[in-house]
Amino acid sequence: MKIYENYSLLSHNTFGIDAKCKQYVEYENTSEAQEVARQLSEPFLIIGGGSNLLLTRDYEGTVVHAAVKGIEVMEDNDQTVLVRIGSGEEWDHCVDCFVEKGWYGAENLSLIPGDVGASAVQNIGAYGAEVCELIETIEAVRISDGQAVKINGNECSYGYRQSKFKNEWKNKYLITHVTYRLSHTFHPNIGYAGIQAELQQRGIERPTPQQLRDCIIGIRKEKLPDHHVEGNAGSFFMNPVVSRAKFDELLQRYPQIPHYHIDEQHEKIPAGWLIDQCGWKGRTVGRAGVHHRQALVLVNRGGATGQEIVDLCVDIQKDVKEQFGIDIHPEVNII
C-alpha cells in the first residue's frame, strides 16, 4: 500500500489541474483495501483514472485510489465467458484484450478513458452501449466495517450515467474487482448513425470486431481532444432527457433537432447540439474553452483553474436554459 502526504493530483486528473491533497492512499489488493477502510476517516475522496474529475481547490482530506491489477477468466462455455478484472486496470486496455481474445460486447465502449472500477460506478456508455449490460458482479470492501462483499450488477440500479455507487452507496465501498460477462458470438452494434457513417466512409459493410473497435476509436479521436494536449474530461454534460410534450414544443421551433427515442413519454436531446446552437462551440473565456469540434467538451486551454472551468460551465447552462428551457447537468464530478 502506498501512502503520501501533501500529494499533487496533477497526474490523476485529465483536466490537468495541479491541486494537492492532504494524504494520498493507493491499495493493490483486497486485504490492503480492508486496511484502508479500517483507517479511513472523513473527509475522503475515492478516484479512478481522474477522467471524470474536476478539481477546483486543494483537497483537505484523503484521496483513495485503486491500483488492483489482473485479468482472469472465471468461467468459460460455448456461449459466454466471465472475466474478473482488477479495479485499477485501464478500461480501454481491457477492451483491446477482449477483442483480441474473441470476447465480444464491449467494442462500442472503446477508448473511453478511466479505470475498470469507475466503469461500474459511472455506468460508462457510448454509441448505443452501456457497461451495465456486461457487468455480472462487483467485488468491494465496505468502508463502515472493512467487510469484503460481492454485489450483483442487477442490484446497482444502473441508469444513464447513474448507479447506486453515485447515489445512496456513494463513499460506502472501495471497489476491488469487476466481473464482466462477454459473448463468444459477435453481434455488431452499429445502429448509431455516426458508426454507420464511419463504416461507409471506410468502405466496410460487415465489420469484424477489430474493425468496429477501430471505427469507434476513429470517431472518438475525431471528436474528442487528447487530454495530454488540451486538458479535458471528455463529455462534460449529460444529455438531457425531456418529456414528449417538451420535445414536441422544441420540434416546432427547431425541425432539425437531433434526438434519441427513450420511450413513448421521453426523448433524449444531445447536450452538445444545444450548446452549439447557443454559439459556444470553439469559444474561449480566459484560459477555459469549448472544444472546436465537439461542444460537449470543455477544455483547459493552458493553466486554467478548476473554478474557471466551473464558471464557463455555469455560463453555458444559463444560455441553454434561456434559449431552450432545458437544464443541462455536468457529468463530471466537481470537487
Rosetta silent file (secondary structure, phi, psi, omega in degrees, C-alpha in Angstrom):
SEQUENCE: MKIYENYSLLSHNTFGIDAKCKQYVEYENTSEAQEVARQLSEPFLIIGGGSNLLLTRDYEGTVVHAAVKGIEVMEDNDQTVLVRIGSGEEWDHCVDCFVEKGWYGAENLSLIPGDVGASAVQNIGAYGAEVCELIETIEAVRISDGQAVKINGNECSYGYRQSKFKNEWKNKYLITHVTYRLSHTFHPNIGYAGIQAELQQRGIERPTPQQLRDCIIGIRKEKLPDHHVEGNAGSFFMNPVVSRAKFDELLQRYPQIPHYHIDEQHEKIPAGWLIDQCGWKGRTVGRAGVHHRQALVLVNRGGATGQEIVDLCVDIQKDVKEQFGIDIHPEVNII
SCORE:     score description
SCORE:     0.000 S_00000001
   1 L     0.000  137.223 -179.763    0.000    0.000    0.000 S_00000001
   2 E  -104.920  135.443  177.683    1.263    3.458   -0.897 S_00000001
   3 E  -134.351  125.320  178.629    0.715    6.481    1.354 S_00000001
   4 E  -128.894  146.299  177.205    1.878   10.009    0.511 S_00000001
   5 E  -104.535  148.671  177.579    1.381   13.313    2.337 S_00000001
   6 E    47.243   58.756 -167.310    0.705   16.699    0.666 S_00000001
   7 E  -100.963  133.151  177.522    0.471   14.920   -2.679 S_00000001
   8 E   -76.797  134.644  179.724   -0.066   16.559   -6.093 S_00000001
   9 L   -99.639   14.456 -177.167   -3.018   15.218   -8.079 S_00000001
  10 H   -55.906  -41.223 -178.621   -1.794   16.675  -11.375 S_00000001
  11 H   -84.651    2.513 -177.592   -1.186   13.221  -12.875 S_00000001
  12 H  -114.784   16.034  173.280   -4.508   11.912  -11.524 S_00000001
  13 L  -146.894  131.312 -173.431   -6.916   14.191  -13.398 S_00000001
  14 L   -76.884   -7.473  173.504   -7.208   14.579  -17.156 S_00000001
  15 L   -76.578  -14.070  179.069   -8.178   18.258  -16.871 S_00000001
  16 L    71.587   38.078  178.461   -4.570   18.928  -15.877 S_00000001
  17 L   -94.416  125.598 -177.100   -5.399   20.805  -12.665 S_00000001
  18 L   -90.871   72.901  175.034   -2.454   20.984  -10.243 S_00000001
  19 L  -103.580  158.011 -179.096   -4.312   20.606   -6.954 S_00000001
  20 E  -116.119  159.666  171.554   -2.974   18.780   -3.907 S_00000001
  21 E  -120.482  155.860 -179.046   -4.492   16.507   -1.300 S_00000001
  22 E   -64.644  -39.603  178.672   -3.553   16.245    2.352 S_00000001
  23 E  -146.848  143.154  177.975   -2.987   12.487    2.007 S_00000001
  24 E  -123.486  128.725 -178.717   -2.983   10.032   -0.908 S_00000001
  25 E  -127.764  134.583 -179.091   -3.551    6.289   -0.370 S_00000001
  26 E  -129.247  125.745  179.402   -3.372    3.566   -3.016 S_00000001
  27 E  -108.568  145.538 -173.879   -4.418   -0.074   -2.467 S_00000001
  28 L  -114.306   -5.333  178.979   -3.309   -3.003   -4.641 S_00000001
  29 L  -159.370  178.625 -175.924   -5.469   -5.899   -3.370 S_00000001
  30 H   -65.340  -42.171 -178.675   -8.473   -6.727   -1.209 S_00000001
  31 H   -63.712  -38.028  176.854   -6.560   -7.011    2.059 S_00000001
  32 H   -68.017  -37.366  176.364   -4.990   -3.583    1.515 S_00000001
  33 H   -62.377  -37.732  177.419   -8.432   -2.148    0.705 S_00000001
  34 H   -65.519  -39.521  177.812   -9.671   -3.581    4.006 S_00000001
  35 H   -64.539  -42.009  176.880   -6.783   -1.946    5.825 S_00000001
  36 H   -60.106  -46.064 -178.458   -7.581    1.380    4.144 S_00000001
  37 H   -59.202  -40.605 -178.262  -11.250    1.044    5.133 S_00000001
  38 H   -67.417  -29.582 -175.397  -10.364    0.428    8.783 S_00000001
  39 H   -99.065  -10.559 -171.969   -8.139    3.513    8.935 S_00000001
  40 L   -71.827  137.061  176.111  -10.137    5.875    6.712 S_00000001
  41 L  -135.003  158.695  179.588  -11.696    8.967    8.250 S_00000001
  42 L   -69.586  148.386   -6.809  -13.641   11.922    6.866 S_00000001
  43 L   -85.584  152.258  175.137  -13.149   13.721    4.603 S_00000001
  44 E  -144.406  157.193 -178.244  -12.077   11.368    1.831 S_00000001
  45 E  -134.223  124.677  178.507  -12.407   11.182   -1.943 S_00000001
  46 E   -96.732  124.640 -179.167  -12.334    7.972   -3.989 S_00000001
  47 E  -123.971  158.672  172.249  -10.935    8.422   -7.507 S_00000001
  48 L  -107.318 -119.586  179.289  -10.279    6.243  -10.531 S_00000001
  49 L   -80.743   -3.836  179.024   -8.301    7.414  -13.533 S_00000001
  50 L    76.795   15.914 -177.809   -9.378   11.016  -12.965 S_00000001
  51 L   -87.574   -1.342  178.550  -11.067   11.244  -16.360 S_00000001
  52 L  -130.893   35.314 -170.036  -14.371   12.315  -14.821 S_00000001
  53 E  -131.723  134.255  173.368  -12.993   14.700  -12.208 S_00000001
  54 E  -125.793  114.832 -179.621  -12.692   18.476  -11.947 S_00000001
  55 L   -93.742  124.597 -179.029  -10.677   19.804   -9.015 S_00000001
  56 L  -104.923   -3.714 -176.154  -11.454   23.379   -8.015 S_00000001
  57 L  -166.035  170.280  169.929   -9.203   23.528   -4.946 S_00000001
  58 L   -65.868  146.758 -177.673   -6.717   21.597   -2.834 S_00000001
  59 E  -100.429  115.592 -176.301   -8.409   18.688   -1.100 S_00000001
  60 E   -87.373   58.671 -179.979   -8.101   18.844    2.681 S_00000001
  61 E  -168.752 -159.812 -177.352   -8.516   15.130    3.212 S_00000001
  62 E  -101.078  129.907  172.654   -7.506   11.690    1.949 S_00000001
  63 E  -100.690  128.496 -177.370   -7.699   10.686   -1.696 S_00000001
  64 E  -112.452  130.826 -178.015   -8.065    6.924   -2.218 S_00000001
  65 E  -131.643  137.846  177.675   -7.094    5.234   -5.479 S_00000001
  66 E   -88.108  131.973  174.370   -7.345    1.594   -6.584 S_00000001
  67 L  -125.412   33.485 -179.749   -4.293    0.000   -8.177 S_00000001
  68 L   -76.834  123.841 -177.201   -5.666   -3.554   -8.246 S_00000001
  69 L  -112.118  169.510  174.091   -4.445   -5.307  -11.400 S_00000001
  70 L   119.526  137.605  175.013   -5.188   -8.583  -13.159 S_00000001
  71 E  -126.879  118.090 -170.772   -7.451  -10.084  -15.837 S_00000001
  72 E  -134.453  131.386  175.222   -8.708  -13.584  -15.006 S_00000001
  73 E   -81.916  122.869 -178.072  -11.163  -15.945  -16.716 S_00000001
  74 E   -97.541  -30.248 -177.553  -13.572  -17.306  -14.110 S_00000001
  75 E  -157.670  139.463 -178.569  -15.898  -19.333  -16.322 S_00000001
  76 E  -142.877  127.003  175.324  -15.935  -20.198  -20.000 S_00000001
  77 L  -136.712 -170.174 -175.493  -18.555  -22.043  -22.050 S_00000001
  78 L   -65.412  -30.132 -174.168  -19.726  -22.211  -25.640 S_00000001
  79 L   -96.754  -46.332 -171.270  -21.789  -19.027  -25.387 S_00000001
  80 E  -136.093  168.410  175.788  -20.143  -16.680  -22.874 S_00000001
  81 E  -136.388  136.956  175.394  -17.066  -16.017  -20.773 S_00000001
  82 E  -100.015  123.546 -176.526  -16.854  -14.464  -17.299 S_00000001
  83 E  -120.913  120.204 -179.844  -13.804  -12.222  -16.916 S_00000001
  84 E   -97.874  126.265 -171.865  -12.767  -10.871  -13.483 S_00000001
  85 E  -129.765  138.082  176.395  -10.677   -7.701  -13.670 S_00000001
  86 E   -63.183  141.598 -174.013   -8.864   -5.623  -11.073 S_00000001
  87 L   -66.115  -16.958 -179.883  -10.460   -2.237  -10.494 S_00000001
  88 L   -92.855    1.419  176.439   -7.208   -0.423  -11.254 S_00000001
  89 L   -71.246  144.797  176.664   -6.850   -1.784  -14.785 S_00000001
  90 E   -70.993  130.160 -174.920   -7.256    0.752  -17.587 S_00000001
  91 H   -57.700  -49.779 -174.372  -10.641    0.223  -19.222 S_00000001
  92 H   -67.037  -30.024  173.726   -9.562    0.564  -22.855 S_00000001
  93 H   -60.236  -38.132  179.284   -6.668   -1.850  -22.326 S_00000001
  94 H   -67.995  -42.380  178.372   -9.314   -4.365  -21.259 S_00000001
  95 H   -60.696  -41.908  177.201  -11.489   -3.728  -24.326 S_00000001
  96 H   -59.273  -42.745  178.308   -8.429   -4.280  -26.515 S_00000001
  97 H   -64.068  -42.493 -179.749   -7.802   -7.555  -24.680 S_00000001
  98 H   -57.718  -49.434 -177.364  -11.440   -8.637  -25.099 S_00000001
  99 H   -63.274  -41.969  179.734  -11.372   -8.172  -28.865 S_00000001
 100 H   -62.358  -36.447 -177.255   -8.025   -9.937  -29.174 S_00000001
 101 H   -83.952  -11.990 -177.193   -9.299  -12.924  -27.162 S_00000001
 102 L    85.269   31.675  176.591  -12.602  -13.187  -29.036 S_00000001
 103 L  -110.701  117.474 -166.622  -14.760  -11.925  -26.163 S_00000001
 104 E  -114.587  157.573  176.952  -17.419   -9.602  -27.517 S_00000001
 105 L   131.743  -17.338 -176.118  -19.856   -6.949  -26.348 S_00000001
 106 L  -106.789    4.782 -172.919  -17.602   -4.059  -25.317 S_00000001
 107 H   -56.416  -39.937 -176.868  -16.460   -2.846  -28.750 S_00000001
 108 H   -71.123  -10.464  179.574  -18.636    0.298  -28.711 S_00000001
 109 H   -98.769   16.511  179.108  -17.055    1.305  -25.396 S_00000001
 110 L   -63.841  145.755  173.944  -13.585    1.533  -26.929 S_00000001
 111 L    65.449   11.473  171.300  -11.272    4.411  -25.988 S_00000001
 112 L   -72.451  123.782 -177.219  -13.409    5.575  -23.060 S_00000001
 113 L   -72.912  161.246  176.177  -10.817    6.830  -20.570 S_00000001
 114 L   115.808  177.386 -175.999  -10.673    5.701  -16.957 S_00000001
 115 E  -100.594  166.436 -179.246  -10.290    2.591  -14.845 S_00000001
 116 H   -60.993  -43.521 -179.891  -12.356   -0.580  -14.518 S_00000001
 117 H   -58.061  -41.027 -179.678  -13.646    0.327  -11.054 S_00000001
 118 H   -67.803  -27.433  178.877  -15.002    3.623  -12.346 S_00000001
 119 H   -60.256  -36.754 -178.849  -16.826    1.827  -15.167 S_00000001
 120 H   -78.268  -25.429  177.976  -19.050    0.166  -12.561 S_00000001
 121 H   -78.737  -47.591 -171.039  -19.638    3.408  -10.679 S_00000001
 122 H   -84.818  -19.047 -169.324  -20.325    5.638  -13.667 S_00000001
 123 L    52.325   62.517 -178.784  -22.059    3.110  -15.923 S_00000001
 124 L   -57.246  147.752 -178.901  -19.949    4.293  -18.832 S_00000001
 125 E  -157.067  155.492  177.100  -21.673    4.274  -22.183 S_00000001
 126 E  -170.617  146.008  171.022  -21.262    5.329  -25.790 S_00000001
 127 L    51.185   46.610  174.431  -22.704    4.719  -29.248 S_00000001
 128 L    83.047   11.543  179.514  -25.719    2.719  -28.110 S_00000001
 129 E  -131.854  149.556  174.854  -23.991    0.598  -25.467 S_00000001
 130 E  -133.233  144.810 -175.093  -23.660    0.759  -21.681 S_00000001
 131 H   -67.571  -23.698  179.304  -21.283   -1.222  -19.496 S_00000001
 132 H   -60.261  -22.678  178.007  -24.113   -2.298  -17.166 S_00000001
 133 H   -68.774  -16.110 -176.531  -25.181   -4.681  -19.935 S_00000001
 134 L  -109.651  -20.851 -173.391  -21.929   -6.578  -19.333 S_00000001
 135 E   -73.912  124.471  176.729  -21.406   -6.343  -15.562 S_00000001
 136 E   -93.784  -55.404 -179.601  -22.064   -9.579  -13.697 S_00000001
 137 E  -144.346  157.844  173.391  -20.690   -8.783  -10.226 S_00000001
 138 E  -123.920  128.555  173.839  -18.695   -6.145   -8.358 S_00000001
 139 E  -100.473  135.420 -174.829  -16.350   -7.076   -5.517 S_00000001
 140 E  -152.024  165.527  173.918  -15.786   -4.374   -2.952 S_00000001
 141 E  -110.442  125.592  178.621  -14.818   -3.628    0.624 S_00000001
 142 E   -74.877  123.365 -173.052  -17.467   -1.970    2.764 S_00000001
 143 L   -67.540  -32.906 -175.172  -15.868    1.069    4.366 S_00000001
 144 L   -62.921  -34.073 -176.970  -18.015    1.019    7.504 S_00000001
 145 L  -135.365    3.388  178.542  -16.695   -2.330    8.741 S_00000001
 146 L    72.292   14.196 -177.776  -13.954   -3.434    6.291 S_00000001
 147 L   -80.713  132.255  174.783  -16.020   -6.429    5.149 S_00000001
 148 E   -79.828  129.477 -176.472  -15.339   -7.813    1.642 S_00000001
 149 E  -131.893  160.934  174.593  -18.627   -8.187   -0.258 S_00000001
 150 E  -122.872  128.114 -175.566  -19.841   -9.253   -3.691 S_00000001
 151 E  -117.695  130.252  176.749  -22.635   -7.265   -5.337 S_00000001
 152 E   -73.753  144.003 -179.509  -24.641   -8.434   -8.342 S_00000001
 153 H   -56.998  -34.887 -177.867  -24.811   -5.999  -11.226 S_00000001
 154 H   -75.593   -1.075  175.867  -28.614   -6.042  -11.173 S_00000001
 155 H   -92.134   -4.358 -168.132  -28.569   -4.696   -7.606 S_00000001
 156 L   -93.168    0.998  179.819  -26.878   -1.442   -8.635 S_00000001
 157 L    51.103   51.249 -178.813  -29.905    0.379  -10.132 S_00000001
 158 L   -68.566  138.529  174.657  -27.988    1.234  -13.281 S_00000001
 159 E  -146.839 -168.718 -178.522  -29.342    4.014  -15.473 S_00000001
 160 L   -61.750  107.705 -178.897  -27.986    6.645  -17.839 S_00000001
 161 L    54.714   30.875 -177.213  -24.624    7.561  -16.216 S_00000001
 162 E  -134.693  153.428  172.506  -26.107    6.524  -12.893 S_00000001
 163 L  -164.197  168.870  175.827  -25.763    3.794  -10.272 S_00000001
 164 H   -62.604  -27.901  179.317  -26.216    3.329   -6.545 S_00000001
 165 H   -63.742  -24.435  178.564  -22.457    3.885   -6.230 S_00000001
 166 H   -91.853  -10.964 -174.445  -23.052    7.502   -7.315 S_00000001
 167 L  -121.865 -103.949 -174.151  -26.057    7.963   -5.052 S_00000001
 168 L   -68.048  -20.499  177.786  -27.025    6.059   -1.893 S_00000001
 169 L   -98.782    9.681 -178.304  -23.811    3.985   -1.948 S_00000001
 170 L   -59.908  130.627  179.867  -21.512    6.962   -2.532 S_00000001
 171 L    62.661   23.342  178.152  -18.373    6.664   -0.355 S_00000001
 172 L  -101.816  -20.023 -174.334  -19.659    3.359    1.057 S_00000001
 173 E  -136.813  150.152  166.444  -17.389    0.950   -0.840 S_00000001
 174 E  -108.317  112.856 -176.686  -13.855    0.507   -2.154 S_00000001
 175 E   -77.776  134.666 -179.785  -14.173   -1.494   -5.376 S_00000001
 176 E  -112.884  -35.297 -179.141  -11.524   -4.176   -5.917 S_00000001
 177 E  -148.039  151.043  172.248  -12.771   -6.217   -8.900 S_00000001
 178 E  -128.608  133.353  177.995  -15.452   -6.172  -11.578 S_00000001
 179 E  -109.536  127.704 -178.247  -16.580   -9.308  -13.407 S_00000001
 180 E  -111.569  143.405  172.449  -17.995   -8.951  -16.916 S_00000001
 181 E  -102.996  116.769 -178.763  -19.970  -11.478  -18.955 S_00000001
 182 E  -115.978  162.059 -174.088  -18.915  -11.331  -22.588 S_00000001
 183 E  -103.757  147.436  172.229  -20.079  -13.309  -25.609 S_00000001
 184 L   -83.153  -10.660  179.705  -18.191  -15.678  -27.886 S_00000001
 185 L  -106.056  129.632 -178.277  -20.542  -14.604  -30.694 S_00000001
 186 L   -85.641  118.495  175.060  -20.020  -11.207  -32.275 S_00000001
 187 L  -118.354   92.849 -174.999  -23.206   -9.159  -32.647 S_00000001
 188 L   -61.760  129.548  177.636  -22.102   -5.789  -34.054 S_00000001
 189 L   -97.771   92.341 -173.160  -23.952   -2.852  -32.528 S_00000001
 190 L  -123.037   24.528 -179.021  -23.938   -0.451  -35.482 S_00000001
 191 L   -73.144  -22.309 -178.916  -27.333    1.247  -35.206 S_00000001
 192 L   -66.587  131.085 -173.688  -25.800    4.562  -34.159 S_00000001
 193 H   -57.956  -38.979 -179.628  -25.788    6.939  -37.149 S_00000001
 194 H   -63.441  -34.709  177.835  -22.201    8.044  -36.548 S_00000001
 195 H   -68.109  -44.895 -179.704  -20.973    4.451  -36.697 S_00000001
 196 H   -60.396  -41.363 -179.884  -22.803    3.784  -39.948 S_00000001
 197 H   -65.425  -41.367 -179.643  -21.321    6.911  -41.499 S_00000001
 198 H   -66.868  -41.840  178.268  -17.806    5.984  -40.384 S_00000001
 199 H   -63.145  -42.212  179.180  -18.136    2.413  -41.677 S_00000001
 200 H   -62.380  -41.814  179.248  -19.432    3.687  -45.001 S_00000001
 201 H   -62.437  -33.564  179.973  -16.534    6.098  -45.265 S_00000001
 202 L   -86.407   -2.526  179.442  -14.145    3.201  -44.650 S_00000001
 203 L    71.554   31.597 -177.934  -15.936    1.035  -47.222 S_00000001
 204 L  -112.100  123.076  179.194  -16.941   -1.577  -44.649 S_00000001
 205 L   -95.620  -44.817  179.142  -20.363   -3.230  -44.868 S_00000001
 206 L  -123.843   96.814 -173.544  -19.988   -6.002  -42.301 S_00000001
 207 L   -72.554  145.146  167.170  -17.310   -5.064  -39.761 S_00000001
 208 L   -76.716  166.988  177.151  -15.169   -7.541  -37.906 S_00000001
 209 H   -56.282  -41.953 -179.546  -14.842   -6.928  -34.146 S_00000001
 210 H   -67.781  -37.761  178.116  -11.464   -5.237  -34.671 S_00000001
 211 H   -65.376  -37.782  177.803  -12.845   -3.090  -37.489 S_00000001
 212 H   -67.074  -43.344  176.816  -15.725   -1.959  -35.277 S_00000001
 213 H   -59.939  -45.642  178.920  -13.304   -1.127  -32.454 S_00000001
 214 H   -61.018  -37.296  179.023  -11.095    0.783  -34.897 S_00000001
 215 H   -64.070  -46.137  179.147  -14.162    2.622  -36.176 S_00000001
 216 H   -62.271  -43.951  178.968  -15.185    3.687  -32.650 S_00000001
 217 H   -60.640  -42.235  178.782  -11.636    4.791  -31.881 S_00000001
 218 H   -61.319  -43.362  179.586  -11.575    6.823  -35.102 S_00000001
 219 H   -62.947  -45.966 -177.065  -14.838    8.568  -34.256 S_00000001
 220 H   -65.607  -40.882  179.732  -13.721    9.416  -30.726 S_00000001
 221 H   -66.613  -31.953  179.025  -10.333   10.726  -31.841 S_00000001
 222 H   -71.221  -36.785 -173.786  -12.004   12.903  -34.443 S_00000001
 223 H   -91.568  -30.632 -170.116  -14.499   14.376  -31.974 S_00000001
 224 L  -114.712  138.158 -179.687  -12.566   14.497  -28.702 S_00000001
 225 L   -75.993  153.607  174.320   -9.266   16.217  -27.910 S_00000001
 226 L   -73.535  121.655 -175.620   -6.249   14.399  -26.477 S_00000001
 227 L   -67.939  -16.697  175.575   -6.142   15.358  -22.798 S_00000001
 228 L   -72.080  -24.638 -179.924   -2.334   15.295  -22.916 S_00000001
 229 L   -94.664  -45.147 -178.377   -2.508   18.210  -25.367 S_00000001
 230 L  -137.587  107.637 -174.553   -5.591   20.034  -24.090 S_00000001
 231 E   -54.506  133.803  178.840   -6.861   19.081  -20.637 S_00000001
 232 E  -164.109  169.932  177.492  -10.443   17.811  -20.608 S_00000001
 233 L  -122.486   32.333 -177.780  -12.718   15.180  -19.117 S_00000001
 234 L    67.418 -140.487 -179.422  -14.462   14.119  -22.314 S_00000001
 235 L   -64.761  117.607 -176.339  -18.194   14.796  -22.305 S_00000001
 236 L   -83.001  -33.060 -176.634  -18.701   17.428  -19.619 S_00000001
 237 E  -113.281  149.821  171.653  -22.516   17.419  -19.644 S_00000001
 238 L   -80.495  147.772  175.672  -25.082   14.637  -19.623 S_00000001
 239 L   -73.011  125.120 -176.800  -27.557   14.571  -22.493 S_00000001
 240 L   -73.208  143.252  173.202  -30.898   15.803  -21.108 S_00000001
 241 E  -104.078  124.424 -176.099  -33.994   13.630  -21.255 S_00000001
 242 E  -117.851  161.743  177.315  -37.160   15.683  -21.815 S_00000001
 243 E   -68.721  159.128  178.665  -40.870   14.942  -21.819 S_00000001
 244 H   -61.556  -37.895  179.667  -42.615   14.202  -25.071 S_00000001
 245 H   -63.770  -42.733  178.670  -44.596   17.438  -24.710 S_00000001
 246 H   -64.842  -40.773 -179.964  -41.407   19.462  -24.289 S_00000001
 247 H   -64.487  -43.028  179.384  -39.822   17.750  -27.270 S_00000001
 248 H   -60.800  -37.328  177.669  -42.863   18.431  -29.482 S_00000001
 249 H   -63.704  -44.572  179.907  -42.666   22.090  -28.482 S_00000001
 250 H   -67.152  -35.287 -178.828  -38.973   22.243  -29.440 S_00000001
 251 H   -62.899  -32.656  177.018  -39.629   20.381  -32.682 S_00000001
 252 H   -64.836  -37.147 -178.660  -41.963   23.166  -33.786 S_00000001
 253 H   -85.250  -32.885 -175.874  -39.160   25.707  -33.328 S_00000001
 254 L  -131.488   82.001 -175.882  -36.269   23.517  -34.464 S_00000001
 255 L   -58.872  -22.797 -177.246  -37.468   20.953  -37.066 S_00000001
 256 L   -97.415   13.003 -176.278  -33.916   19.562  -37.443 S_00000001
 257 L   -61.591  124.997  178.022  -33.340   18.954  -33.745 S_00000001
 258 L   -74.093  151.602 -178.351  -31.474   15.650  -33.239 S_00000001
 259 L  -162.362  161.945  177.777  -32.925   13.267  -30.682 S_00000001
 260 E  -127.867  125.105 -177.080  -32.905    9.700  -29.408 S_00000001
 261 E   -70.604  125.974  176.553  -36.157    7.934  -28.609 S_00000001
 262 E   -98.061  -58.271  174.598  -36.313    6.711  -24.993 S_00000001
 263 E  -158.141 -170.647 -175.694  -39.957    5.673  -24.662 S_00000001
 264 L   -64.624  -19.464 -175.772  -43.414    6.987  -25.523 S_00000001
 265 L  -107.012   -8.735 -172.275  -43.082    9.741  -22.919 S_00000001
 266 E  -141.001  146.593  173.080  -39.443   10.800  -23.240 S_00000001
 267 E  -130.907  146.502  176.346  -36.811   11.841  -25.780 S_00000001
 268 E  -102.556  133.520 -179.556  -33.092   12.423  -25.253 S_00000001
 269 L  -114.906  133.144  179.446  -31.531   15.512  -26.836 S_00000001
 270 L   -63.290  121.897  179.377  -27.765   15.842  -27.401 S_00000001
 271 H   -62.316  -33.071  179.252  -26.409   18.453  -24.996 S_00000001
 272 H   -60.661  -37.686  178.800  -23.653   19.232  -27.495 S_00000001
 273 H   -66.741  -43.228  178.972  -26.236   20.327  -30.056 S_00000001
 274 H   -60.183  -44.418 -178.869  -27.955   22.601  -27.544 S_00000001
 275 H   -66.001  -40.871  179.167  -24.631   24.183  -26.574 S_00000001
 276 H   -62.366  -41.521 -179.948  -23.631   24.601  -30.219 S_00000001
 277 H   -63.366  -24.548  178.120  -26.939   26.331  -31.007 S_00000001
 278 L   -86.110    3.281  174.321  -26.118   28.837  -28.263 S_00000001
 279 L    82.261   22.038 -175.210  -22.909   29.715  -30.093 S_00000001
 280 L   -91.754  -19.820 -174.875  -20.443   28.213  -27.634 S_00000001
 281 L   -57.979  126.377  177.239  -18.534   25.772  -29.849 S_00000001
 282 L    83.241   -5.412 -177.000  -14.884   26.835  -30.133 S_00000001
 283 L   -77.261  153.486  178.040  -15.220   29.814  -27.789 S_00000001
 284 E  -127.587  135.011  174.906  -12.626   30.667  -25.149 S_00000001
 285 E  -125.646  107.605 -175.400  -13.165   32.527  -21.892 S_00000001
 286 L    64.983 -121.747 -179.385   -9.886   33.294  -20.161 S_00000001
 287 L  -104.923    9.924  177.598   -7.957   30.022  -20.002 S_00000001
 288 E  -116.749  154.603 -178.771  -11.006   27.771  -20.385 S_00000001
 289 E  -160.107  179.699  176.685  -12.913   27.000  -23.524 S_00000001
 290 E  -110.861  132.597 -175.756  -15.266   24.807  -25.537 S_00000001
 291 L   -59.162  142.145 -173.939  -13.733   22.348  -27.971 S_00000001
 292 L   -75.012  -16.743  178.862  -13.962   23.458  -31.603 S_00000001
 293 L  -105.588  -22.513 -176.946  -15.209   20.077  -32.875 S_00000001
 294 L  -141.419  108.141 -174.957  -17.442   18.950  -30.006 S_00000001
 295 L   -68.803  -11.996  179.119  -19.378   21.491  -27.948 S_00000001
 296 L   -76.007  -12.017 -173.180  -19.996   18.884  -25.239 S_00000001
 297 L  -106.864  120.146  172.512  -16.320   19.046  -24.267 S_00000001
 298 E   -93.562  142.455 -172.940  -14.902   21.808  -22.060 S_00000001
 299 E  -130.252  153.387  172.765  -11.135   22.208  -22.252 S_00000001
 300 E   -92.485  107.823 -177.706   -8.230   23.665  -20.331 S_00000001
 301 L   -70.093  -13.777 -179.793   -6.529   25.945  -22.856 S_00000001
 302 L   137.829  108.483  177.622   -3.464   26.022  -20.596 S_00000001
 303 L    80.767   10.170  179.805   -3.112   26.916  -16.945 S_00000001
 304 L   -68.740  147.526  171.911   -6.840   27.153  -16.228 S_00000001
 305 L   -88.803  163.238  176.527   -8.037   26.664  -12.689 S_00000001
 306 H   -61.200  -35.066 -179.347  -10.894   24.357  -11.861 S_00000001
 307 H   -66.772  -33.525  176.459  -13.001   27.367  -10.922 S_00000001
 308 H   -63.994  -38.340  177.094  -12.512   28.871  -14.397 S_00000001
 309 H   -65.754  -42.767  179.219  -13.919   25.653  -15.883 S_00000001
 310 H   -62.726  -43.258  179.339  -16.854   25.791  -13.461 S_00000001
 311 H   -60.269  -40.983  176.852  -17.564   29.439  -14.334 S_00000001
 312 H   -63.131  -44.316  177.880  -17.641   28.504  -18.034 S_00000001
 313 H   -55.406  -46.907 -177.974  -19.968   25.601  -17.230 S_00000001
 314 H   -63.823  -41.516  178.743  -22.379   27.918  -15.404 S_00000001
 315 H   -61.686  -41.894  179.442  -22.436   30.427  -18.288 S_00000001
 316 H   -65.747  -44.257  178.637  -23.256   27.640  -20.749 S_00000001
 317 H   -58.075  -42.525  179.892  -26.006   26.260  -18.508 S_00000001
 318 H   -61.450  -44.454 -177.844  -27.592   29.712  -18.268 S_00000001
 319 H   -66.656  -41.538  179.372  -27.618   30.188  -22.048 S_00000001
 320 H   -64.721  -41.410  178.802  -29.098   26.734  -22.735 S_00000001
 321 H   -63.527  -42.844 -178.020  -31.799   27.310  -20.106 S_00000001
 322 H   -66.560  -41.120 -175.376  -32.635   30.718  -21.526 S_00000001
 323 H   -82.697  -36.250 -172.841  -32.835   29.574  -25.156 S_00000001
 324 H  -115.836  -12.869 -176.244  -34.397   26.117  -24.767 S_00000001
 325 L    70.674   27.192 -177.868  -35.877   25.979  -21.272 S_00000001
 326 L  -121.076  135.071  173.508  -33.781   22.895  -20.548 S_00000001
 327 L   -89.730  127.219  172.629  -31.465   22.292  -17.608 S_00000001
 328 L  -110.729  141.164 -173.756  -28.228   20.522  -18.510 S_00000001
 329 L  -120.583  144.563  179.390  -26.164   18.961  -15.741 S_00000001
 330 E   -63.742  138.613  169.715  -22.456   18.123  -15.511 S_00000001
 331 L   -84.040  -26.015 -176.511  -21.468   14.503  -15.916 S_00000001
 332 L   -75.275  142.265  176.788  -18.106   15.385  -14.375 S_00000001
 333 E   -81.586  111.350 -176.583  -17.567   15.106  -10.614 S_00000001
 334 E   -97.070  121.650 -178.308  -16.740   18.645   -9.413 S_00000001
 335 L  -111.227    0.000    0.000  -14.732   18.827   -6.174 S_00000001
